[in-house]
Amino acid sequence: MDKLSVASEKFLDVVRGQLARAEKIKQAGDFIDYKTLPQIVIGTVGGDGIGPAITAQAQRVLEFLLADEVAAGEVVFREIEGLTIENRVAVKQAIPEDVLADLTQCHVILKGPTTTPQRGDNWPNIESANVAMRKELDLFACIRPVRVPDQGIDWTIFRENTEGAYAVGSLGFEVDEDLAIDFTVTTTEGSERIIRAAFDYAKQNGKTRVTAVTKANVIKTTDGKFLEICKRIAAEYPEIAFDDWYIDIMTAKLIDEKRRREFQVMVCPNLYGDILSDEAAEFQGGVGTAGSANIGKRYAMFEAIHGSAPRMVKEGREIYADPSSMMRAGVMLLAHIGYQQAADKLEQALDICMYTEKKLTLTGRADGATNTAFTDYVMETVGRL
Ligand code: IPM
Ligand code: MG
């Protein structure tokens, strides 16, 4: 076959797959109601690199906070093995089938960072496990809060989590040695559900402004569609102010000390949310301090926003890795399944340990606390509340 026919076939496959996905979104039921479940199953996945170390610490805090519920059988923790880069490479799957089967037996998942293979490194180019899990479990809303109270920063980023540049990130192709093509995808339903989630969150949490972030002046078709839907949905929430910015100037405005305080809730396509959330987290103390919720209608997964830091493990420093990102993810997990009081306690304790009292500091090295010591400190602080 000539290269144009090969390329056309590949393109058709992408379009077919995305049409099927769009149809599936339309068929998705309503959000699960955790209150009606006799037991909530929390799956924990260690992941790669520093993942197992920091996930174990976050799990320890959650088990401590939910001790009564676990004793009563209302909540059960289930450790899921096998989501490691070695296993994934061995079976050439982003998420090995048996691991996926275990994940689908849980209601919510606490997941440590996993290594993402990239072109040119030692691993074959399989899809990121994060990205695969978001797609497999249809976790469309990525929610990333960032707060720096003494600088007036209180942002919640709603990142679309299954579409955009990530929808077919591993299905791009090289037409010939000179031409490489990737795709970005926006659907009506996929946009509506994340945009609505952002406005509903604003409404329920006393926020007065939602800001869309796109590059609709250049990526006209897909970002243009996303922005158009934002404007349409904004009209349904007249009590909430709506504005829109392009990603380039938005990243600049986050550095503008006066203007940045004005942002509250941001909603954006996948890639911009990825970039913006790392930048935002930096003001709060870095990506090591930021947690992330990945919410779908049936499943939800909570994780750090950073990677697996294999270098720390190589240098034997995983015991010093900061577990606070995973604990912030734990705060969101608790709130999501209805244990708001426990969530508030953990959040308050983390604020005390990280920002006000600071009896222990993590530096990622031997001159700082170990993550076990820091976790003991957090639990001791919870006990004092
Ligand atoms: C994130 C990460 C992932 C992403 C990577 C590891 C694939 O950066 O969760 O933000 O790009 O979504
Ligand atoms: Mg990222």
Short mmCIF file of C-alpha atoms and ligand atoms in Angstrom, two decimals:
data_model
loop_
_atom_site.label_atom_id
_atom_site.label_comp_id
_atom_site.label_asym_id
_atom_site.label_seq_id
_atom_site.Cartn_x
_atom_site.Cartn_y
_atom_site.Cartn_z
CA MET A 1 0.00 0.00 0.00
CA ASP A 2 1.25 3.52 -0.69
CA LYS A 3 1.86 5.82 2.24
CA LEU A 4 -1.26 7.92 1.66
CA SER A 5 -3.50 4.86 1.86
CA VAL A 6 -1.71 3.63 4.99
CA ALA A 7 -2.11 7.05 6.58
CA SER A 8 -5.78 7.23 5.57
CA GLU A 9 -6.44 3.82 7.14
CA LYS A 10 -4.83 4.92 10.38
CA PHE A 11 -6.79 8.14 10.37
CA LEU A 12 -10.03 6.23 9.79
CA ASP A 13 -9.22 4.03 12.79
CA VAL A 14 -8.78 7.11 14.95
CA VAL A 15 -12.07 8.60 13.80
CA ARG A 16 -13.94 5.30 14.28
CA GLY A 17 -12.53 4.90 17.78
CA GLN A 18 -13.44 8.43 18.77
CA LEU A 19 -16.97 8.20 17.36
CA ALA A 20 -17.46 5.07 19.45
CA ARG A 21 -16.10 6.84 22.54
CA ALA A 22 -18.39 9.82 22.02
CA GLU A 23 -21.32 7.43 21.80
CA LYS A 24 -20.25 5.69 25.03
CA ILE A 25 -20.16 9.00 26.90
CA LYS A 26 -23.77 9.62 25.91
CA GLN A 27 -24.72 6.23 27.37
CA ALA A 28 -22.96 6.69 30.73
CA GLY A 29 -25.34 6.57 33.70
CA ASP A 30 -25.49 8.93 36.63
CA PHE A 31 -22.87 9.45 39.35
CA ILE A 32 -22.58 6.61 41.85
CA ASP A 33 -24.10 7.38 45.27
CA TYR A 34 -21.66 6.13 47.91
CA LYS A 35 -24.29 6.47 50.65
CA THR A 36 -26.27 3.62 49.15
CA LEU A 37 -23.34 1.17 49.17
CA PRO A 38 -23.11 -1.38 51.98
CA GLN A 39 -19.31 -1.20 51.71
CA ILE A 40 -16.90 1.14 49.98
CA VAL A 41 -13.82 -0.54 48.53
CA ILE A 42 -10.70 1.64 48.43
CA GLY A 43 -8.07 0.14 46.16
CA THR A 44 -4.47 1.18 46.69
CA VAL A 45 -1.83 0.99 43.98
CA GLY A 46 1.81 1.68 44.81
CA GLY A 47 3.10 2.32 41.29
CA ASP A 48 6.77 2.87 40.41
CA GLY A 49 9.76 4.70 41.84
CA ILE A 50 8.87 6.55 45.02
CA GLY A 51 5.21 5.54 44.50
CA PRO A 52 5.06 2.53 46.86
CA ALA A 53 6.81 4.47 49.65
CA ILE A 54 4.56 7.55 49.59
CA THR A 55 1.35 5.62 48.85
CA ALA A 56 1.95 3.37 51.87
CA GLN A 57 2.25 6.46 54.08
CA ALA A 58 -0.93 8.01 52.70
CA GLN A 59 -2.74 4.71 53.20
CA ARG A 60 -1.52 4.59 56.80
CA VAL A 61 -3.11 8.00 57.48
CA LEU A 62 -6.37 7.04 55.77
CA GLU A 63 -6.59 3.79 57.74
CA PHE A 64 -5.99 5.76 60.92
CA LEU A 65 -8.75 8.26 60.06
CA LEU A 66 -11.20 5.55 58.96
CA ALA A 67 -10.38 3.05 61.72
CA ASP A 68 -13.99 2.94 62.98
CA GLU A 69 -15.46 2.56 59.51
CA VAL A 70 -13.02 -0.24 58.68
CA ALA A 71 -13.83 -2.01 61.97
CA ALA A 72 -17.55 -1.71 61.17
CA GLY A 73 -16.99 -3.11 57.66
CA GLU A 74 -18.24 0.06 55.98
CA VAL A 75 -14.89 0.60 54.31
CA VAL A 76 -12.30 -1.87 53.16
CA PHE A 77 -8.79 -1.21 51.81
CA ARG A 78 -7.55 -3.53 49.08
CA GLU A 79 -3.95 -3.44 47.88
CA ILE A 80 -3.67 -4.02 44.16
CA GLU A 81 -0.35 -5.40 42.98
CA GLY A 82 1.21 -5.42 39.57
CA LEU A 83 0.90 -1.90 38.15
CA THR A 84 4.66 -1.62 37.73
CA ILE A 85 6.61 -0.57 34.68
CA GLU A 86 8.29 -4.01 34.58
CA ASN A 87 4.94 -5.84 34.46
CA ARG A 88 3.44 -3.40 32.03
CA VAL A 89 6.41 -3.79 29.69
CA ALA A 90 6.34 -7.60 30.04
CA VAL A 91 2.71 -7.80 28.88
CA LYS A 92 3.00 -4.73 26.61
CA GLN A 93 -0.10 -3.16 28.13
CA ALA A 94 -0.48 0.22 29.78
CA ILE A 95 -2.56 -1.54 32.45
CA PRO A 96 -2.19 -5.34 32.60
CA GLU A 97 -5.57 -7.07 32.23
CA ASP A 98 -5.57 -8.67 35.69
CA VAL A 99 -4.75 -5.31 37.29
CA LEU A 100 -7.57 -3.64 35.39
CA ALA A 101 -9.95 -6.38 36.51
CA ASP A 102 -8.92 -5.74 40.14
CA LEU A 103 -9.32 -1.98 39.73
CA THR A 104 -12.86 -2.36 38.43
CA GLN A 105 -13.76 -4.24 41.63
CA CYS A 106 -13.05 -1.07 43.66
CA HIS A 107 -15.10 2.09 44.05
CA VAL A 108 -12.23 4.50 44.51
CA ILE A 109 -8.49 4.13 44.02
CA LEU A 110 -5.50 5.74 45.69
CA LYS A 111 -2.71 5.51 43.16
CA GLY A 112 1.00 6.23 43.46
CA PRO A 113 2.88 7.70 40.50
CA THR A 114 3.78 5.36 37.65
CA THR A 115 6.67 5.69 35.24
CA THR A 116 5.66 6.95 31.80
CA PRO A 117 7.82 5.60 28.98
CA GLN A 118 8.94 8.20 26.49
CA ARG A 119 10.59 8.10 23.12
CA GLY A 120 14.28 7.39 23.42
CA ASP A 121 14.38 5.91 26.93
CA ASN A 122 14.89 2.24 27.79
CA TRP A 123 11.24 1.25 27.84
CA PRO A 124 9.05 0.40 24.85
CA ASN A 125 6.66 3.22 24.02
CA ILE A 126 3.53 1.93 25.81
CA GLU A 127 0.90 4.42 26.90
CA SER A 128 1.14 6.09 30.30
CA ALA A 129 -0.67 4.08 32.99
CA ASN A 130 -2.23 7.31 34.34
CA VAL A 131 -3.60 8.24 30.99
CA ALA A 132 -4.80 4.69 30.33
CA MET A 133 -6.55 4.50 33.70
CA ARG A 134 -8.29 7.82 33.17
CA LYS A 135 -9.56 6.55 29.82
CA GLU A 136 -10.39 2.95 30.86
CA LEU A 137 -12.38 4.07 33.89
CA ASP A 138 -13.68 7.19 32.12
CA LEU A 139 -12.34 9.53 34.82
CA PHE A 140 -13.19 12.66 32.90
CA ALA A 141 -12.79 15.34 35.56
CA CYS A 142 -9.32 16.02 36.84
CA ILE A 143 -9.60 18.39 39.78
CA ARG A 144 -6.45 20.02 41.09
CA PRO A 145 -6.74 22.51 43.94
CA VAL A 146 -3.90 24.87 44.84
CA ARG A 147 -3.99 27.13 47.89
CA VAL A 148 -1.51 29.60 49.33
CA PRO A 149 -3.63 31.44 51.90
CA ASP A 150 -1.11 34.14 52.80
CA GLN A 151 -0.78 35.11 49.13
CA GLY A 152 -4.51 35.07 48.49
CA ILE A 153 -4.21 32.09 46.14
CA ASP A 154 -7.18 29.73 46.13
CA TRP A 155 -7.50 28.04 42.76
CA THR A 156 -9.29 24.92 41.62
CA ILE A 157 -8.30 23.68 38.21
CA PHE A 158 -10.79 21.51 36.32
CA ARG A 159 -8.78 19.71 33.68
CA GLU A 160 -10.59 17.69 31.03
CA ASN A 161 -9.02 14.28 31.47
CA THR A 162 -9.88 11.96 28.60
CA GLU A 163 -9.77 14.05 25.43
CA GLY A 164 -7.70 16.79 23.79
CA ALA A 165 -4.11 15.94 22.97
CA TYR A 166 -4.33 12.86 25.23
CA ALA A 167 -7.31 11.15 23.57
CA VAL A 168 -5.18 9.33 21.01
CA GLY A 169 -1.74 10.29 22.30
CA SER A 170 -0.32 6.89 21.38
CA LEU A 171 -2.04 6.68 17.97
CA GLY A 172 -0.15 9.44 16.22
CA PHE A 173 2.03 8.18 13.37
CA GLU A 174 4.89 8.94 11.05
CA VAL A 175 3.58 9.15 7.50
CA ASP A 176 7.14 8.98 6.18
CA GLU A 177 10.55 9.96 7.49
CA ASP A 178 9.70 13.65 7.15
CA LEU A 179 6.16 13.84 8.44
CA ALA A 180 4.83 12.98 11.91
CA ILE A 181 1.21 13.58 12.86
CA ASP A 182 -0.58 13.62 16.23
CA PHE A 183 -4.23 14.33 16.90
CA THR A 184 -6.27 16.37 19.30
CA VAL A 185 -9.91 15.51 19.91
CA THR A 186 -12.85 17.41 21.37
CA THR A 187 -16.39 16.05 21.69
CA THR A 188 -19.54 17.88 22.65
CA GLU A 189 -20.46 15.54 25.53
CA GLY A 190 -16.86 15.28 26.72
CA SER A 191 -16.64 19.07 26.95
CA GLU A 192 -20.08 19.59 28.44
CA ARG A 193 -19.51 17.23 31.35
CA ILE A 194 -16.23 18.81 32.52
CA ILE A 195 -17.47 22.36 32.02
CA ARG A 196 -20.65 21.61 33.93
CA ALA A 197 -18.60 20.00 36.70
CA ALA A 198 -16.58 23.22 37.03
CA PHE A 199 -19.67 25.45 37.17
CA ASP A 200 -21.47 23.12 39.60
CA TYR A 201 -18.41 23.08 41.85
CA ALA A 202 -18.29 26.89 41.75
CA LYS A 203 -21.96 27.13 42.59
CA GLN A 204 -21.80 24.63 45.45
CA ASN A 205 -18.67 26.13 46.97
CA GLY A 206 -19.52 29.82 46.94
CA LYS A 207 -17.15 30.65 44.08
CA THR A 208 -18.13 33.60 41.93
CA ARG A 209 -15.98 33.18 38.85
CA VAL A 210 -15.08 30.47 36.33
CA THR A 211 -12.28 31.05 33.83
CA ALA A 212 -11.83 28.99 30.66
CA VAL A 213 -8.29 28.48 29.41
CA THR A 214 -7.78 27.47 25.77
CA LYS A 215 -5.76 28.37 22.69
CA ALA A 216 -8.87 28.86 20.59
CA ASN A 217 -7.23 31.62 18.54
CA VAL A 218 -4.91 29.03 16.96
CA ILE A 219 -6.33 25.57 17.67
CA LYS A 220 -9.55 26.79 16.17
CA THR A 221 -11.65 23.70 15.66
CA THR A 222 -11.18 21.72 18.87
CA ASP A 223 -10.36 24.48 21.36
CA GLY A 224 -12.86 26.68 19.54
CA LYS A 225 -15.53 24.07 20.23
CA PHE A 226 -14.54 23.78 23.88
CA LEU A 227 -14.74 27.56 24.35
CA GLU A 228 -18.05 27.82 22.55
CA ILE A 229 -19.53 25.19 24.87
CA CYS A 230 -18.09 27.05 27.88
CA LYS A 231 -19.93 30.19 26.78
CA ARG A 232 -23.17 28.29 26.26
CA ILE A 233 -23.01 26.61 29.67
CA ALA A 234 -21.92 29.83 31.42
CA ALA A 235 -25.24 31.36 30.36
CA GLU A 236 -26.98 28.73 32.53
CA TYR A 237 -25.16 30.09 35.60
CA PRO A 238 -25.91 33.82 35.57
CA GLU A 239 -24.75 34.18 39.20
CA ILE A 240 -21.21 33.11 38.23
CA ALA A 241 -18.94 35.43 36.25
CA PHE A 242 -17.28 33.81 33.26
CA ASP A 243 -14.19 34.88 31.34
CA ASP A 244 -11.71 33.19 29.04
CA TRP A 245 -7.97 33.41 28.54
CA TYR A 246 -5.45 31.85 26.22
CA ILE A 247 -3.02 29.44 27.82
CA ASP A 248 0.08 31.53 27.05
CA ILE A 249 -1.10 34.71 28.74
CA MET A 250 -2.72 32.65 31.51
CA THR A 251 0.63 31.11 32.49
CA ALA A 252 1.99 34.68 32.60
CA LYS A 253 -0.91 35.99 34.68
CA LEU A 254 -0.35 33.33 37.33
CA ILE A 255 2.94 35.08 38.04
CA ASP A 256 1.27 38.50 38.31
CA GLU A 257 0.79 38.83 42.07
CA LYS A 258 -2.15 41.21 41.83
CA ARG A 259 -4.11 39.57 39.04
CA ARG A 260 -3.63 35.97 40.08
CA ARG A 261 -5.62 36.41 43.30
CA GLU A 262 -8.71 37.04 41.20
CA PHE A 263 -8.79 33.59 39.62
CA GLN A 264 -10.97 31.02 41.35
CA VAL A 265 -12.08 28.08 39.22
CA MET A 266 -10.36 27.35 35.92
CA VAL A 267 -11.60 24.89 33.31
CA CYS A 268 -9.48 23.75 30.39
CA PRO A 269 -8.76 21.07 27.83
CA ASN A 270 -6.42 18.29 28.92
CA LEU A 271 -2.95 19.53 27.94
CA TYR A 272 -3.45 23.08 29.22
CA GLY A 273 -4.69 21.68 32.52
CA ASP A 274 -1.57 19.54 32.72
CA ILE A 275 0.70 22.55 32.23
CA LEU A 276 -1.27 24.99 34.33
CA SER A 277 -1.54 22.63 37.31
CA ASP A 278 2.23 22.10 37.55
CA GLU A 279 2.80 25.85 37.36
CA ALA A 280 0.08 26.53 39.94
CA ALA A 281 1.43 23.89 42.33
CA GLU A 282 4.83 25.54 42.28
CA PHE A 283 3.44 28.52 44.22
CA GLN A 284 2.24 26.17 46.92
CA GLY A 285 5.60 24.47 47.42
CA GLY A 286 6.00 22.38 44.29
CA VAL A 287 4.34 19.42 42.64
CA GLY A 288 5.33 17.27 45.63
CA THR A 289 2.67 19.05 47.67
CA ALA A 290 -0.23 18.78 45.23
CA GLY A 291 -2.90 16.11 45.03
CA SER A 292 -5.31 15.40 42.25
CA ALA A 293 -8.77 13.86 41.91
CA ASN A 294 -9.78 12.00 38.76
CA ILE A 295 -13.53 11.65 38.88
CA GLY A 296 -15.87 9.64 36.70
CA LYS A 297 -19.45 8.57 37.14
CA ARG A 298 -18.70 5.05 38.38
CA TYR A 299 -15.03 5.22 39.47
CA ALA A 300 -12.70 7.80 40.94
CA MET A 301 -8.93 7.75 41.32
CA PHE A 302 -6.79 9.99 43.52
CA GLU A 303 -3.11 10.59 42.93
CA ALA A 304 -0.18 12.98 43.19
CA ILE A 305 0.31 15.35 40.29
CA HIS A 306 3.99 14.47 39.96
CA GLY A 307 5.92 11.54 38.53
CA SER A 308 7.67 8.56 40.09
CA ALA A 309 11.12 10.19 40.61
CA PRO A 310 13.16 7.07 39.74
CA ARG A 311 16.36 9.02 40.47
CA MET A 312 15.43 9.28 44.14
CA VAL A 313 15.08 5.49 44.30
CA LYS A 314 18.37 4.95 42.46
CA GLU A 315 20.06 7.12 45.05
CA GLY A 316 18.30 5.28 47.90
CA ARG A 317 16.31 8.35 48.91
CA GLU A 318 12.73 7.05 48.63
CA ILE A 319 12.39 7.08 52.43
CA TYR A 320 12.77 10.87 52.23
CA ALA A 321 10.23 11.38 49.44
CA ASP A 322 7.46 13.81 50.37
CA PRO A 323 4.17 11.92 50.89
CA SER A 324 2.09 15.09 51.26
CA SER A 325 0.92 15.06 47.62
CA MET A 326 -0.59 11.61 48.22
CA MET A 327 -2.11 12.78 51.49
CA ARG A 328 -3.68 15.79 49.75
CA ALA A 329 -5.07 13.27 47.27
CA GLY A 330 -6.33 11.37 50.33
CA VAL A 331 -8.18 14.50 51.52
CA MET A 332 -10.04 14.59 48.22
CA LEU A 333 -10.74 10.86 48.37
CA LEU A 334 -12.28 11.15 51.84
CA ALA A 335 -14.44 14.10 50.81
CA HIS A 336 -15.50 12.35 47.61
CA ILE A 337 -16.84 9.25 49.37
CA GLY A 338 -18.68 11.29 51.97
CA TYR A 339 -16.28 11.43 54.95
CA GLN A 340 -16.05 15.22 54.95
CA GLN A 341 -15.13 15.48 58.63
CA ALA A 342 -12.17 13.15 58.24
CA ALA A 343 -11.16 15.06 55.09
CA ASP A 344 -11.26 18.38 56.96
CA LYS A 345 -9.19 16.97 59.80
CA LEU A 346 -6.51 15.63 57.47
CA GLU A 347 -6.39 18.88 55.53
CA GLN A 348 -6.08 20.92 58.71
CA ALA A 349 -3.35 18.65 60.06
CA LEU A 350 -1.41 18.89 56.79
CA ASP A 351 -1.67 22.69 56.83
CA ILE A 352 -0.33 22.75 60.39
CA CYS A 353 2.52 20.34 59.63
CA MET A 354 3.48 21.93 56.31
CA TYR A 355 2.85 25.66 56.78
CA THR A 356 2.41 26.83 60.36
CA GLU A 357 3.98 24.58 63.00
CA LYS A 358 6.51 22.84 60.72
CA LYS A 359 8.13 20.72 63.44
CA LEU A 360 9.54 18.48 60.71
CA THR A 361 10.64 19.36 57.21
CA LEU A 362 11.10 17.06 54.26
CA THR A 363 13.95 17.93 51.92
CA GLY A 364 14.01 14.72 49.87
CA ARG A 365 17.43 14.00 51.41
CA ALA A 366 18.99 12.73 54.63
CA ASP A 367 19.09 16.25 56.10
CA GLY A 368 15.28 16.19 56.21
CA ALA A 369 12.69 13.98 57.87
CA THR A 370 11.80 10.53 56.57
CA ASN A 371 8.30 10.10 55.22
CA THR A 372 7.49 7.69 58.06
CA ALA A 373 8.43 10.34 60.64
CA PHE A 374 6.44 12.99 58.77
CA THR A 375 3.40 10.70 58.62
CA ASP A 376 3.67 10.01 62.37
CA TYR A 377 3.70 13.78 62.83
CA VAL A 378 0.57 14.22 60.69
CA MET A 379 -1.27 11.50 62.63
CA GLU A 380 -0.18 12.94 65.95
CA THR A 381 -1.47 16.33 64.74
CA VAL A 382 -4.82 14.81 63.70
CA GLY A 383 -5.03 13.40 67.22
CA ARG A 384 -4.65 16.91 68.67
CA LEU A 385 -7.50 18.41 66.63
C1 IPM B 1 -0.10 14.47 35.30
C2 IPM B 1 1.14 13.86 34.64
C3 IPM B 1 0.71 12.91 33.54
C4 IPM B 1 -0.09 13.70 32.52
C5 IPM B 1 1.86 12.17 32.85
C6 IPM B 1 2.69 11.41 33.84
C7 IPM B 1 1.40 11.28 31.73
O1 IPM B 1 1.96 14.86 34.17
O2 IPM B 1 -0.85 13.70 35.91
O3 IPM B 1 -0.26 15.66 35.21
O4 IPM B 1 0.47 14.26 31.58
O5 IPM B 1 -1.31 13.77 32.67
MG MG B 2 1.35 16.82 34.63
#
